[in-house]
Amino acid sequence: TDLTLKIMHYSGTPSSAQLMRRQGLGQNMVQQILAALQQERLCEVMSQSDLFTGNYRYRLSERGITRASEALERTRYAGPVPVTAEQYAEVMRAQQARRETVAPDRIKAILSESVLAPEVADAVARALYSGQTTMLYGPSGNGKTSILERYSHSLEGGVLVPYAIYAYGQVIRVFDPSIHEVLEEVDDNNTMKDEAKLDRRWVLVRRPAVLLGSEIGPESLDLAYDPQARFYQAPPHVKAQGGVLIADDLGRQRTSPRELMTRWLISVERCWDSLGLITGEKLTIPFDVQLLFATNQPVEHLADDALLRRILYKVEIPNPGQEEFAEILRQLCRQRNVHTPEGAIERVVARLFSQGGEPPRAAYARDLLQVVIEGAAYDEREPVLDEDSFERAYRLFTSQRATG
């Protein structure tokens, strides 16, 4: 009833159909709530918006306005009715039992967009197919992040996510439109027809993918309480339930890799997580997330063996060899409409790999070509990857690398 009063406070004069959509409740339940509010003289009927359906409009009475203000002091949440923690756990476990992994052919298609040595591509494919925690490591600029991003975008199927959870008298918002892509919208004309079949406190979304980088801090690992709104935001790993959680550039976060990995890896292993409320209670929920890490730091520097052994798949993404680098450059020239005289790519690759030291990284092809294209625009001519344009770009690029 408090939630209904708050929604009426924000909505002005909602109809019963609007209350059904806002609260995610069926017609019978909303009518019972409205009847109780009228009996307590907290709301009153204004008008009948539809003579045939009896879809009345309601407004708060003076007494109802006072009661709504009191409810808003406790929490300003005014969305769909939260599900209980027990209901949430039951649905999460049921979905986890039915989930299928991404098909091998689909994973191979994803990896075909990257130019990897055959043995590296095979190792990455097997790791992603497993659905288990995976770490991709190696020098920066070789495509670790792009591989994980493409994989996360390829997830098939949907999962049910509640708008919010209710536990120990507190509201925890879970649904996040910046993360969750809705697969099924509520049709106004079907709201009453589907009432007996669907629980609109839940929303069907595409399997979520959450990408976190250096912004991860201690506050990202637990519930975030908003003292102004007086309700909680679920942490990223809860919003990623049923999908994947990517920790990119591991080792550069505001929290230590050891703390981060301990928090998530142990939860994955035991299949449940514990969240702390400011009132001191602990909420235990299922933990159903595929963890994916990417780092350019030595793996042994991130954590001890006790933690690292919990990561079943650790795959190195090395610098490309000459053949792989030539193919990357060839593909980029086609995509960017850069003319390549016969033998030009082979000469560029030979020049780069003859410098000694660490071999070029995959990203160097993109960066060098960008300098070539911008140089051609400056000279007011079509971009061409020839000896002159490459040498000019290479001098600029190596100078930037030395000073950067």
Tab-separated table of C-alpha atoms in Angstrom:
chain	number	residue	atom	x	y	z
A	1	THR	CA	0.000	0.000	0.000
A	2	ASP	CA	2.890	2.397	0.734
A	3	LEU	CA	4.289	1.729	-2.742
A	4	THR	CA	0.888	2.452	-4.301
A	5	LEU	CA	0.648	5.731	-2.394
A	6	LYS	CA	4.114	6.786	-3.583
A	7	ILE	CA	3.305	5.944	-7.199
A	8	MET	CA	0.059	7.920	-6.952
A	9	HIS	CA	2.019	10.801	-5.413
A	10	TYR	CA	4.426	10.866	-8.402
A	11	SER	CA	1.801	10.082	-11.070
A	12	GLY	CA	-0.916	12.535	-10.072
A	13	THR	CA	-4.150	10.799	-11.001
A	14	PRO	CA	-3.311	7.308	-12.297
A	15	SER	CA	-5.860	4.811	-13.553
A	16	SER	CA	-5.953	1.257	-12.236
A	17	ALA	CA	-4.392	0.061	-15.545
A	18	GLN	CA	-1.503	2.510	-15.075
A	19	LEU	CA	-0.996	1.284	-11.522
A	20	MET	CA	-0.885	-2.291	-12.802
A	21	ARG	CA	1.884	-1.409	-15.257
A	22	ARG	CA	3.863	0.660	-12.760
A	23	GLN	CA	3.653	-1.951	-10.020
A	24	GLY	CA	3.874	-5.105	-12.125
A	25	LEU	CA	0.795	-6.513	-10.386
A	26	GLY	CA	-2.349	-8.203	-11.682
A	27	GLN	CA	-5.762	-6.589	-11.821
A	28	ASN	CA	-7.210	-8.403	-8.819
A	29	MET	CA	-4.325	-7.434	-6.556
A	30	VAL	CA	-4.423	-3.765	-7.598
A	31	GLN	CA	-8.194	-3.638	-7.053
A	32	GLN	CA	-7.777	-5.103	-3.570
A	33	ILE	CA	-5.134	-2.499	-2.702
A	34	LEU	CA	-7.268	0.359	-4.037
A	35	ALA	CA	-10.281	-0.886	-2.112
A	36	ALA	CA	-8.224	-0.971	1.082
A	37	LEU	CA	-6.909	2.555	0.452
A	38	GLN	CA	-10.415	3.862	-0.138
A	39	GLN	CA	-11.649	2.166	3.008
A	40	GLU	CA	-8.911	3.922	4.996
A	41	ARG	CA	-9.809	7.183	3.174
A	42	LEU	CA	-6.295	7.472	1.752
A	43	CYS	CA	-7.435	7.888	-1.858
A	44	GLU	CA	-10.603	8.771	-3.721
A	45	VAL	CA	-12.114	8.077	-7.114
A	46	MET	CA	-11.911	11.007	-9.515
A	47	SER	CA	-13.468	9.816	-12.750
A	48	GLN	CA	-14.041	6.839	-14.974
A	49	SER	CA	-11.603	6.991	-17.903
A	50	ASP	CA	-13.273	4.117	-19.742
A	51	LEU	CA	-16.984	3.540	-19.184
A	52	PHE	CA	-16.918	-0.090	-20.367
A	53	THR	CA	-13.888	-1.358	-18.447
A	54	GLY	CA	-14.500	0.570	-15.253
A	55	ASN	CA	-10.941	1.910	-15.422
A	56	TYR	CA	-11.271	4.624	-12.807
A	57	ARG	CA	-8.741	7.336	-12.014
A	58	TYR	CA	-7.647	7.888	-8.441
A	59	ARG	CA	-6.033	10.655	-6.442
A	60	LEU	CA	-4.664	10.928	-2.938
A	61	SER	CA	-6.753	12.439	-0.184
A	62	GLU	CA	-5.221	14.859	2.323
A	63	ARG	CA	-4.731	11.921	4.640
A	64	GLY	CA	-3.182	9.934	1.781
A	65	ILE	CA	-0.732	12.747	0.978
A	66	THR	CA	0.463	12.689	4.585
A	67	ARG	CA	0.824	8.905	4.515
A	68	ALA	CA	2.708	9.047	1.174
A	69	SER	CA	5.126	11.624	2.624
A	70	GLU	CA	5.815	9.300	5.542
A	71	ALA	CA	6.438	6.405	3.132
A	72	LEU	CA	8.839	8.538	1.088
A	73	GLU	CA	10.809	9.295	4.241
A	74	ARG	CA	11.479	5.579	4.613
A	75	THR	CA	12.440	4.994	0.960
A	76	ARG	CA	11.860	6.910	-2.257
A	77	TYR	CA	11.676	3.761	-4.343
A	78	ALA	CA	8.488	3.910	-6.431
A	79	GLY	CA	8.935	1.266	-9.131
A	80	PRO	CA	7.502	-2.214	-9.667
A	81	VAL	CA	6.859	-4.270	-6.548
A	82	PRO	CA	10.111	-5.927	-5.417
A	83	VAL	CA	10.348	-9.709	-5.273
A	84	THR	CA	11.421	-11.348	-2.040
A	85	ALA	CA	14.977	-12.608	-1.635
A	86	GLU	CA	13.607	-16.162	-1.463
A	87	GLN	CA	11.748	-15.776	-4.775
A	88	TYR	CA	14.848	-14.276	-6.379
A	89	ALA	CA	17.020	-17.198	-5.272
A	90	GLU	CA	14.487	-19.740	-6.535
A	91	VAL	CA	14.288	-18.197	-10.010
A	92	MET	CA	18.071	-17.750	-10.319
A	93	ARG	CA	18.700	-21.418	-9.473
A	94	ALA	CA	16.042	-22.600	-11.930
A	95	GLN	CA	17.512	-20.507	-14.751
A	96	GLN	CA	21.037	-21.696	-14.029
A	97	ALA	CA	19.952	-25.329	-14.321
A	98	ARG	CA	18.511	-24.748	-17.822
A	99	ARG	CA	21.249	-22.578	-19.346
A	100	GLU	CA	23.219	-23.746	-22.387
A	101	THR	CA	26.731	-22.735	-23.381
A	102	VAL	CA	27.572	-20.818	-26.555
A	103	ALA	CA	27.952	-23.229	-29.486
A	104	PRO	CA	31.537	-23.970	-30.650
A	105	ASP	CA	30.786	-22.795	-34.210
A	106	ARG	CA	29.575	-19.459	-32.881
A	107	ILE	CA	32.707	-19.016	-30.786
A	108	LYS	CA	34.913	-19.870	-33.782
A	109	ALA	CA	33.037	-17.274	-35.837
A	110	ILE	CA	33.689	-14.664	-33.141
A	111	LEU	CA	37.392	-15.467	-33.056
A	112	SER	CA	37.651	-15.401	-36.843
A	113	GLU	CA	37.337	-11.614	-36.592
A	114	SER	CA	40.691	-11.595	-34.789
A	115	VAL	CA	43.923	-12.699	-36.423
A	116	LEU	CA	45.341	-15.238	-33.998
A	117	ALA	CA	47.775	-18.093	-34.374
A	118	PRO	CA	45.772	-21.362	-34.761
A	119	GLU	CA	46.914	-22.771	-31.406
A	120	VAL	CA	45.983	-19.511	-29.612
A	121	ALA	CA	42.543	-19.347	-31.244
A	122	ASP	CA	41.883	-22.978	-30.296
A	123	ALA	CA	42.845	-22.375	-26.654
A	124	VAL	CA	40.631	-19.282	-26.387
A	125	ALA	CA	37.686	-21.090	-28.004
A	126	ARG	CA	37.901	-24.017	-25.587
A	127	ALA	CA	38.121	-21.674	-22.598
A	128	LEU	CA	35.093	-19.578	-23.608
A	129	TYR	CA	33.024	-22.644	-24.514
A	130	SER	CA	33.550	-24.100	-21.035
A	131	GLY	CA	31.557	-21.316	-19.401
A	132	GLN	CA	34.157	-21.338	-16.636
A	133	THR	CA	36.251	-18.511	-15.223
A	134	THR	CA	38.892	-17.533	-17.774
A	135	MET	CA	41.891	-15.212	-17.783
A	136	LEU	CA	43.430	-13.859	-20.989
A	137	TYR	CA	46.898	-12.446	-20.370
A	138	GLY	CA	49.770	-11.050	-22.394
A	139	PRO	CA	51.101	-7.713	-23.707
A	140	SER	CA	48.575	-4.924	-24.208
A	141	GLY	CA	47.354	-4.109	-27.683
A	142	ASN	CA	46.841	-7.686	-28.918
A	143	GLY	CA	43.048	-7.890	-28.765
A	144	LYS	CA	42.222	-9.419	-25.381
A	145	THR	CA	39.500	-6.900	-24.609
A	146	SER	CA	37.944	-7.024	-28.083
A	147	ILE	CA	37.766	-10.840	-27.933
A	148	LEU	CA	35.925	-10.757	-24.606
A	149	GLU	CA	33.610	-7.964	-25.740
A	150	ARG	CA	32.601	-9.801	-28.917
A	151	TYR	CA	32.025	-12.982	-26.952
A	152	SER	CA	29.841	-11.170	-24.408
A	153	HIS	CA	27.748	-9.638	-27.195
A	154	SER	CA	27.192	-13.068	-28.746
A	155	LEU	CA	25.403	-14.580	-25.741
A	156	GLU	CA	22.135	-16.142	-26.802
A	157	GLY	CA	18.910	-16.518	-24.885
A	158	GLY	CA	17.384	-14.480	-22.131
A	159	VAL	CA	17.188	-14.371	-18.371
A	160	LEU	CA	14.580	-13.053	-15.979
A	161	VAL	CA	15.695	-10.095	-13.882
A	162	PRO	CA	13.581	-8.517	-11.127
A	163	TYR	CA	13.154	-4.786	-11.052
A	164	ALA	CA	14.043	-4.924	-7.376
A	165	ILE	CA	14.544	-7.256	-4.398
A	166	TYR	CA	13.002	-6.818	-0.935
A	167	ALA	CA	14.983	-8.118	2.044
A	168	TYR	CA	15.056	-7.192	5.736
A	169	GLY	CA	12.747	-4.251	5.059
A	170	GLN	CA	15.134	-2.824	2.434
A	171	VAL	CA	14.735	-2.359	-1.325
A	172	ILE	CA	17.584	-3.298	-3.690
A	173	ARG	CA	17.229	-2.144	-7.290
A	174	VAL	CA	18.524	-4.722	-9.771
A	175	PHE	CA	17.183	-3.846	-13.237
A	176	ASP	CA	19.508	-1.379	-14.964
A	177	PRO	CA	18.508	-0.125	-18.451
A	178	SER	CA	22.160	0.724	-19.197
A	179	ILE	CA	23.017	-2.990	-18.839
A	180	HIS	CA	19.833	-4.972	-19.387
A	181	GLU	CA	18.431	-5.146	-22.916
A	182	VAL	CA	14.714	-5.921	-22.694
A	183	LEU	CA	13.559	-8.757	-24.959
A	184	GLU	CA	9.847	-8.489	-24.242
A	185	GLU	CA	7.936	-5.276	-23.741
A	186	VAL	CA	4.606	-5.067	-21.931
A	187	ASP	CA	1.807	-4.301	-24.363
A	188	ASP	CA	-0.869	-2.065	-22.857
A	189	ASN	CA	-3.604	-4.041	-24.606
A	190	ASN	CA	-2.321	-7.367	-23.275
A	191	THR	CA	-1.755	-6.365	-19.666
A	192	MET	CA	-5.027	-7.769	-18.380
A	193	LYS	CA	-5.071	-10.729	-20.783
A	194	ASP	CA	-1.649	-11.947	-19.644
A	195	GLU	CA	-2.284	-11.270	-15.975
A	196	ALA	CA	-2.804	-14.919	-15.074
A	197	LYS	CA	0.354	-16.048	-16.906
A	198	LEU	CA	3.020	-13.416	-16.286
A	199	ASP	CA	4.550	-11.880	-13.207
A	200	ARG	CA	5.417	-8.366	-14.344
A	201	ARG	CA	7.688	-7.764	-11.365
A	202	TRP	CA	10.236	-9.541	-13.554
A	203	VAL	CA	11.543	-8.501	-16.962
A	204	LEU	CA	12.973	-10.767	-19.649
A	205	VAL	CA	16.351	-9.437	-20.824
A	206	ARG	CA	19.137	-10.612	-23.091
A	207	ARG	CA	21.829	-12.430	-21.142
A	208	PRO	CA	23.701	-9.503	-19.609
A	209	ALA	CA	27.333	-8.558	-20.054
A	210	VAL	CA	29.034	-6.137	-17.667
A	211	LEU	CA	32.465	-4.740	-18.584
A	212	LEU	CA	34.443	-3.191	-15.734
A	213	GLY	CA	37.809	-1.482	-16.052
A	214	SER	CA	40.049	0.579	-13.820
A	215	GLU	CA	37.021	2.234	-12.191
A	216	ILE	CA	36.426	-0.801	-9.969
A	217	GLY	CA	36.784	0.120	-6.306
A	218	PRO	CA	35.721	-1.465	-3.023
A	219	GLU	CA	32.254	0.068	-3.449
A	220	SER	CA	31.762	-1.958	-6.642
A	221	LEU	CA	31.885	-5.230	-4.732
A	222	ASP	CA	28.865	-4.802	-2.473
A	223	LEU	CA	25.481	-3.119	-2.219
A	224	ALA	CA	25.567	0.649	-2.763
A	225	TYR	CA	23.209	2.568	-0.482
A	226	ASP	CA	21.847	5.916	-1.680
A	227	PRO	CA	21.193	8.042	1.420
A	228	GLN	CA	19.028	10.459	-0.573
A	229	ALA	CA	16.805	7.866	-2.269
A	230	ARG	CA	17.070	5.504	0.742
A	231	PHE	CA	17.374	2.306	-1.232
A	232	TYR	CA	20.232	0.177	-2.575
A	233	GLN	CA	21.725	-0.403	-6.004
A	234	ALA	CA	22.817	-3.965	-6.689
A	235	PRO	CA	26.561	-4.360	-7.395
A	236	PRO	CA	27.758	-5.133	-10.949
A	237	HIS	CA	28.121	-8.879	-10.359
A	238	VAL	CA	24.447	-9.118	-9.341
A	239	LYS	CA	23.347	-7.153	-12.412
A	240	ALA	CA	25.405	-9.614	-14.504
A	241	GLN	CA	23.588	-12.674	-13.111
A	242	GLY	CA	22.969	-15.209	-15.864
A	243	GLY	CA	25.588	-13.618	-18.123
A	244	VAL	CA	29.235	-12.585	-18.027
A	245	LEU	CA	31.257	-10.206	-15.901
A	246	ILE	CA	34.469	-8.902	-17.508
A	247	ALA	CA	37.219	-7.357	-15.386
A	248	ASP	CA	39.412	-5.658	-17.975
A	249	ASP	CA	42.976	-4.472	-17.384
A	250	LEU	CA	43.175	-6.435	-14.139
A	251	GLY	CA	45.789	-4.985	-11.817
A	252	ARG	CA	44.983	-1.331	-12.482
A	253	GLN	CA	41.803	-1.044	-10.416
A	254	ARG	CA	41.391	1.052	-7.273
A	255	THR	CA	41.135	-2.185	-5.331
A	256	SER	CA	43.858	-4.816	-5.314
A	257	PRO	CA	43.645	-7.783	-7.706
A	258	ARG	CA	43.836	-10.110	-4.702
A	259	GLU	CA	40.799	-8.506	-3.037
A	260	LEU	CA	38.840	-8.436	-6.274
A	261	MET	CA	39.581	-12.038	-7.175
A	262	THR	CA	38.954	-13.280	-3.647
A	263	ARG	CA	35.540	-11.596	-3.618
A	264	TRP	CA	34.379	-13.122	-6.885
A	265	LEU	CA	36.288	-16.392	-7.298
A	266	ILE	CA	35.195	-17.831	-3.962
A	267	SER	CA	31.581	-16.859	-4.732
A	268	VAL	CA	31.804	-18.628	-8.108
A	269	GLU	CA	33.219	-21.720	-6.460
A	270	ARG	CA	30.514	-21.984	-3.800
A	271	CYS	CA	27.720	-20.704	-6.130
A	272	TRP	CA	26.424	-18.100	-3.677
A	273	ASP	CA	27.309	-14.607	-2.543
A	274	SER	CA	26.768	-12.615	0.626
A	275	LEU	CA	25.791	-8.938	0.488
A	276	GLY	CA	25.930	-6.564	3.461
A	277	LEU	CA	23.210	-4.068	4.404
A	278	ILE	CA	23.988	-0.906	6.391
A	279	THR	CA	21.724	-2.247	9.139
A	280	GLY	CA	24.139	-5.129	9.666
A	281	GLU	CA	22.136	-7.955	8.107
A	282	LYS	CA	23.651	-10.219	5.459
A	283	LEU	CA	21.718	-11.229	2.357
A	284	THR	CA	22.731	-14.515	0.726
A	285	ILE	CA	21.860	-15.000	-2.950
A	286	PRO	CA	22.909	-17.389	-5.757
A	287	PHE	CA	25.978	-16.399	-7.763
A	288	ASP	CA	25.590	-17.316	-11.446
A	289	VAL	CA	28.159	-15.386	-13.484
A	290	GLN	CA	30.911	-16.352	-15.912
A	291	LEU	CA	33.977	-14.389	-14.842
A	292	LEU	CA	36.349	-13.229	-17.568
A	293	PHE	CA	39.611	-11.453	-16.767
A	294	ALA	CA	42.042	-9.650	-19.058
A	295	THR	CA	45.443	-8.425	-17.919
A	296	ASN	CA	48.806	-7.368	-19.307
A	297	GLN	CA	50.565	-7.990	-16.015
A	298	PRO	CA	52.431	-11.187	-15.093
A	299	VAL	CA	49.819	-13.593	-13.771
A	300	GLU	CA	51.949	-14.624	-10.801
A	301	HIS	CA	52.059	-10.986	-9.634
A	302	LEU	CA	48.268	-10.737	-9.356
A	303	ALA	CA	47.590	-13.331	-6.666
A	304	ASP	CA	48.948	-16.405	-4.952
A	305	ASP	CA	48.540	-19.985	-6.146
A	306	ALA	CA	45.509	-20.575	-3.898
A	307	LEU	CA	43.535	-17.992	-5.879
A	308	LEU	CA	45.016	-18.620	-9.307
A	309	ARG	CA	44.161	-22.320	-9.220
A	310	ARG	CA	40.494	-21.302	-9.006
A	311	ILE	CA	40.846	-19.912	-12.551
A	312	LEU	CA	40.616	-23.090	-14.620
A	313	TYR	CA	41.533	-21.492	-17.951
A	314	LYS	CA	44.513	-19.156	-18.356
A	315	VAL	CA	45.325	-18.352	-21.990
A	316	GLU	CA	48.215	-16.218	-23.206
A	317	ILE	CA	47.534	-13.839	-26.104
A	318	PRO	CA	51.071	-13.197	-27.397
A	319	ASN	CA	52.355	-10.614	-29.857
A	320	PRO	CA	51.530	-11.641	-33.432
A	321	GLY	CA	54.108	-13.305	-35.638
A	322	GLN	CA	55.032	-11.903	-39.036
A	323	GLU	CA	52.283	-13.824	-40.859
A	324	GLU	CA	49.594	-12.732	-38.401
A	325	PHE	CA	50.757	-9.105	-38.446
A	326	ALA	CA	50.775	-9.046	-42.253
A	327	GLU	CA	47.201	-10.373	-42.331
A	328	ILE	CA	46.059	-7.798	-39.771
A	329	LEU	CA	47.597	-5.016	-41.856
A	330	ARG	CA	46.109	-6.429	-45.055
A	331	GLN	CA	42.598	-6.532	-43.575
A	332	LEU	CA	42.879	-3.023	-42.209
A	333	CYS	CA	44.028	-1.640	-45.560
A	334	ARG	CA	40.972	-3.184	-47.216
A	335	GLN	CA	38.646	-1.810	-44.552
A	336	ARG	CA	40.144	1.693	-44.645
A	337	ASN	CA	40.515	1.851	-48.455
A	338	VAL	CA	44.287	2.264	-48.336
A	339	HIS	CA	45.995	1.325	-51.599
A	340	THR	CA	48.855	-1.178	-51.230
A	341	PRO	CA	51.320	-1.586	-54.096
A	342	GLU	CA	52.481	-5.118	-54.763
A	343	GLY	CA	54.797	-6.368	-52.036
A	344	ALA	CA	54.267	-3.260	-49.873
A	345	ILE	CA	52.786	-5.102	-46.900
A	346	GLU	CA	55.572	-7.688	-46.890
A	347	ARG	CA	58.198	-4.909	-46.950
A	348	VAL	CA	56.502	-3.047	-44.085
A	349	VAL	CA	56.315	-6.183	-41.960
A	350	ALA	CA	59.938	-7.074	-42.644
A	351	ARG	CA	60.978	-3.543	-41.681
A	352	LEU	CA	59.042	-3.666	-38.397
A	353	PHE	CA	60.285	-7.096	-37.381
A	354	SER	CA	63.908	-6.252	-38.182
A	355	GLN	CA	64.151	-3.602	-35.486
A	356	GLY	CA	65.030	-6.042	-32.711
A	357	GLY	CA	63.608	-5.981	-29.212
A	358	GLU	CA	59.973	-6.853	-28.560
A	359	PRO	CA	57.971	-7.743	-31.709
A	360	PRO	CA	55.244	-5.313	-32.806
A	361	ARG	CA	51.857	-5.683	-31.136
A	362	ALA	CA	48.668	-6.161	-33.122
A	363	ALA	CA	47.483	-2.615	-32.375
A	364	TYR	CA	50.583	-1.164	-34.072
A	365	ALA	CA	49.075	-2.011	-37.469
A	366	ARG	CA	45.988	0.081	-36.740
A	367	ASP	CA	47.977	2.952	-35.235
A	368	LEU	CA	50.555	3.160	-38.013
A	369	LEU	CA	47.868	3.006	-40.675
A	370	GLN	CA	45.982	5.824	-38.969
A	371	VAL	CA	49.097	8.031	-39.207
A	372	VAL	CA	49.434	7.109	-42.891
A	373	ILE	CA	45.781	8.039	-43.590
A	374	GLU	CA	46.000	11.347	-41.752
A	375	GLY	CA	49.279	12.160	-43.525
A	376	ALA	CA	47.607	11.546	-46.889
A	377	ALA	CA	44.738	13.862	-45.919
A	378	TYR	CA	47.279	16.545	-44.961
A	379	ASP	CA	48.981	16.147	-48.362
A	380	GLU	CA	45.538	16.184	-50.072
A	381	ARG	CA	45.962	12.815	-51.775
A	382	GLU	CA	44.566	9.308	-51.551
A	383	PRO	CA	46.148	7.154	-48.805
A	384	VAL	CA	48.781	4.721	-50.058
A	385	LEU	CA	50.919	2.389	-47.991
A	386	ASP	CA	54.212	2.719	-49.826
A	387	GLU	CA	57.805	3.074	-48.617
A	388	ASP	CA	57.711	6.864	-48.281
A	389	SER	CA	54.393	7.065	-46.430
A	390	PHE	CA	55.359	4.232	-44.107
A	391	GLU	CA	58.765	5.684	-43.226
A	392	ARG	CA	57.216	9.074	-42.465
A	393	ALA	CA	54.520	7.458	-40.299
A	394	TYR	CA	57.038	5.197	-38.584
A	395	ARG	CA	59.233	8.129	-37.578
A	396	LEU	CA	56.256	9.952	-36.104
A	397	PHE	CA	54.971	6.824	-34.393
A	398	THR	CA	58.274	5.777	-32.819
A	399	SER	CA	58.843	9.326	-31.603
A	400	GLN	CA	55.420	9.268	-29.917
A	401	ARG	CA	56.163	5.912	-28.347
A	402	ALA	CA	59.526	7.135	-27.020
A	403	THR	CA	58.044	10.254	-25.393
A	404	GLY	CA	54.744	8.687	-24.294
